[in-house]
GROMACS .gro file of C-alpha atoms in nm:
model
  140
    1UNK     CA    1  -2.545   1.526   0.716
    2UNK     CA    2  -2.611   1.412   1.073
    3UNK     CA    3  -2.254   1.431   1.202
    4UNK     CA    4  -2.220   1.052   1.208
    5UNK     CA    5  -2.081   1.043   0.855
    6UNK     CA    6  -1.765   1.203   0.721
    7UNK     CA    7  -1.627   1.251   0.374
    8UNK     CA    8  -1.310   1.085   0.250
    9UNK     CA    9  -1.094   1.394   0.310
   10UNK     CA   10  -1.172   1.394   0.681
   11UNK     CA   11  -1.113   1.019   0.698
   12UNK     CA   12  -0.777   1.064   0.524
   13UNK     CA   13  -0.676   1.332   0.774
   14UNK     CA   14  -0.783   1.120   1.072
   15UNK     CA   15  -0.616   0.801   0.952
   16UNK     CA   16  -0.312   0.967   0.792
   17UNK     CA   17  -0.380   0.764   0.478
   18UNK     CA   18  -0.393   0.916   0.132
   19UNK     CA   19  -0.717   0.942  -0.063
   20UNK     CA   20  -0.563   0.707  -0.319
   21UNK     CA   21  -0.483   0.448  -0.051
   22UNK     CA   22  -0.835   0.464   0.093
   23UNK     CA   23  -0.982   0.421  -0.255
   24UNK     CA   24  -0.746   0.125  -0.315
   25UNK     CA   25  -0.867  -0.042   0.003
   26UNK     CA   26  -1.223   0.017  -0.115
   27UNK     CA   27  -1.146  -0.140  -0.455
   28UNK     CA   28  -0.993  -0.445  -0.287
   29UNK     CA   29  -1.296  -0.487  -0.060
   30UNK     CA   30  -1.120  -0.416   0.269
   31UNK     CA   31  -1.336  -0.118   0.355
   32UNK     CA   32  -1.637   0.036   0.188
   33UNK     CA   33  -1.806   0.369   0.247
   34UNK     CA   34  -2.115   0.316   0.459
   35UNK     CA   35  -2.316   0.554   0.243
   36UNK     CA   36  -2.304   0.806  -0.038
   37UNK     CA   37  -2.418   1.164  -0.019
   38UNK     CA   38  -2.680   1.294  -0.259
   39UNK     CA   39  -2.392   1.435  -0.461
   40UNK     CA   40  -2.228   1.092  -0.479
   41UNK     CA   41  -1.951   1.157  -0.226
   42UNK     CA   42  -1.831   0.864  -0.019
   43UNK     CA   43  -1.948   0.883   0.342
   44UNK     CA   44  -1.773   0.697   0.621
   45UNK     CA   45  -1.859   0.617   0.982
   46UNK     CA   46  -1.645   0.569   1.293
   47UNK     CA   47  -1.660   0.194   1.222
   48UNK     CA   48  -1.511   0.253   0.877
   49UNK     CA   49  -1.235   0.466   1.032
   50UNK     CA   50  -1.164   0.190   1.285
   51UNK     CA   51  -1.130  -0.064   0.999
   52UNK     CA   52  -0.886   0.165   0.820
   53UNK     CA   53  -0.682   0.201   1.138
   54UNK     CA   54  -0.657  -0.179   1.167
   55UNK     CA   55  -0.534  -0.191   0.807
   56UNK     CA   56  -0.291   0.095   0.864
   57UNK     CA   57  -0.144  -0.084   1.166
   58UNK     CA   58  -0.115  -0.421   0.989
   59UNK     CA   59   0.057  -0.294   0.675
   60UNK     CA   60   0.397  -0.201   0.827
   61UNK     CA   61   0.405  -0.540   1.000
   62UNK     CA   62   0.408  -0.711   0.662
   63UNK     CA   63   0.054  -0.849   0.655
   64UNK     CA   64  -0.096  -0.903   0.310
   65UNK     CA   65  -0.429  -0.767   0.190
   66UNK     CA   66  -0.573  -1.119   0.214
   67UNK     CA   67  -0.456  -1.149   0.575
   68UNK     CA   68  -0.606  -0.811   0.655
   69UNK     CA   69  -0.933  -0.923   0.498
   70UNK     CA   70  -0.930  -1.248   0.697
   71UNK     CA   71  -0.869  -1.073   1.028
   72UNK     CA   72  -1.133  -0.807   0.959
   73UNK     CA   73  -1.381  -1.080   0.863
   74UNK     CA   74  -1.314  -1.266   1.189
   75UNK     CA   75  -1.348  -0.954   1.404
   76UNK     CA   76  -1.659  -0.845   1.212
   77UNK     CA   77  -1.825  -1.181   1.280
   78UNK     CA   78  -1.729  -1.174   1.646
   79UNK     CA   79  -1.852  -0.815   1.685
   80UNK     CA   80  -2.179  -0.890   1.506
   81UNK     CA   81  -2.259  -1.194   1.719
   82UNK     CA   82  -2.170  -1.008   2.038
   83UNK     CA   83  -2.463  -0.778   1.957
   84UNK     CA   84  -2.712  -1.059   1.885
   85UNK     CA   85  -2.919  -1.285   2.105
   86UNK     CA   86  -3.024  -1.647   2.105
   87UNK     CA   87  -3.045  -1.824   1.769
   88UNK     CA   88  -2.824  -1.569   1.595
   89UNK     CA   89  -2.529  -1.638   1.824
   90UNK     CA   90  -2.233  -1.831   1.685
   91UNK     CA   91  -2.205  -2.183   1.816
   92UNK     CA   92  -1.926  -2.223   2.068
   93UNK     CA   93  -1.700  -2.409   1.824
   94UNK     CA   94  -1.727  -2.146   1.552
   95UNK     CA   95  -1.673  -1.866   1.803
   96UNK     CA   96  -1.360  -2.037   1.938
   97UNK     CA   97  -1.232  -2.085   1.582
   98UNK     CA   98  -1.269  -1.712   1.514
   99UNK     CA   99  -1.104  -1.623   1.845
  100UNK     CA  100  -0.817  -1.860   1.765
  101UNK     CA  101  -0.772  -1.682   1.430
  102UNK     CA  102  -0.758  -1.343   1.605
  103UNK     CA  103  -0.508  -1.483   1.858
  104UNK     CA  104  -0.289  -1.614   1.575
  105UNK     CA  105  -0.277  -1.266   1.423
  106UNK     CA  106  -0.197  -1.118   1.763
  107UNK     CA  107   0.092  -1.363   1.797
  108UNK     CA  108   0.218  -1.287   1.446
  109UNK     CA  109   0.200  -0.915   1.524
  110UNK     CA  110   0.396  -0.966   1.846
  111UNK     CA  111   0.667  -1.154   1.654
  112UNK     CA  112   0.690  -0.875   1.396
  113UNK     CA  113   0.712  -0.611   1.670
  114UNK     CA  114   1.004  -0.800   1.825
  115UNK     CA  115   1.182  -0.817   1.487
  116UNK     CA  116   1.130  -0.443   1.444
  117UNK     CA  117   1.273  -0.380   1.794
  118UNK     CA  118   1.588  -0.567   1.696
  119UNK     CA  119   1.613  -0.373   1.368
  120UNK     CA  120   1.561  -0.043   1.551
  121UNK     CA  121   1.831  -0.127   1.806
  122UNK     CA  122   2.074  -0.209   1.524
  123UNK     CA  123   1.985   0.113   1.342
  124UNK     CA  124   2.038   0.316   1.660
  125UNK     CA  125   2.378   0.149   1.716
  126UNK     CA  126   2.476   0.227   1.358
  127UNK     CA  127   2.367   0.589   1.388
  128UNK     CA  128   2.556   0.626   1.717
  129UNK     CA  129   2.871   0.480   1.559
  130UNK     CA  130   2.849   0.729   1.273
  131UNK     CA  131   2.781   1.015   1.512
  132UNK     CA  132   3.088   0.923   1.721
  133UNK     CA  133   3.304   0.903   1.410
  134UNK     CA  134   3.170   1.237   1.289
  135UNK     CA  135   3.228   1.397   1.631
  136UNK     CA  136   3.586   1.260   1.638
  137UNK     CA  137   3.657   1.402   1.294
  138UNK     CA  138   3.539   1.750   1.392
  139UNK     CA  139   3.711   1.760   1.732
  140UNK     CA  140   4.007   2.005   1.751
   0.00000   0.00000   0.00000
């Protein structure tokens, strides 16, 4: 192995995802190993790890697998055309459509982050209330 590929165990450790979860994302088409070893082991690249990190970050914000797939497709197309010249470039309208899709996901993520901030603040208030009550009950 040339050091550019890693097996699923290393990917799981780096992404903090279980082997089962990574395999599930493979089955649903969100991420696929870039190669297989001669022994048939899945081999992943840094690009594959980056895709898994996008998925890992989207999941707690409530995005569906289809939404994850749509965003990854848009970013894949933008990344691919950024590396190409001339005739292979996206036309301006298609590129703007893909960028608008990415911006919509960014906005949705920002809204979810704000909701989570509110939930966290409420949870912290609740915990503080319980702590104060507990401290009062144990005071001499």
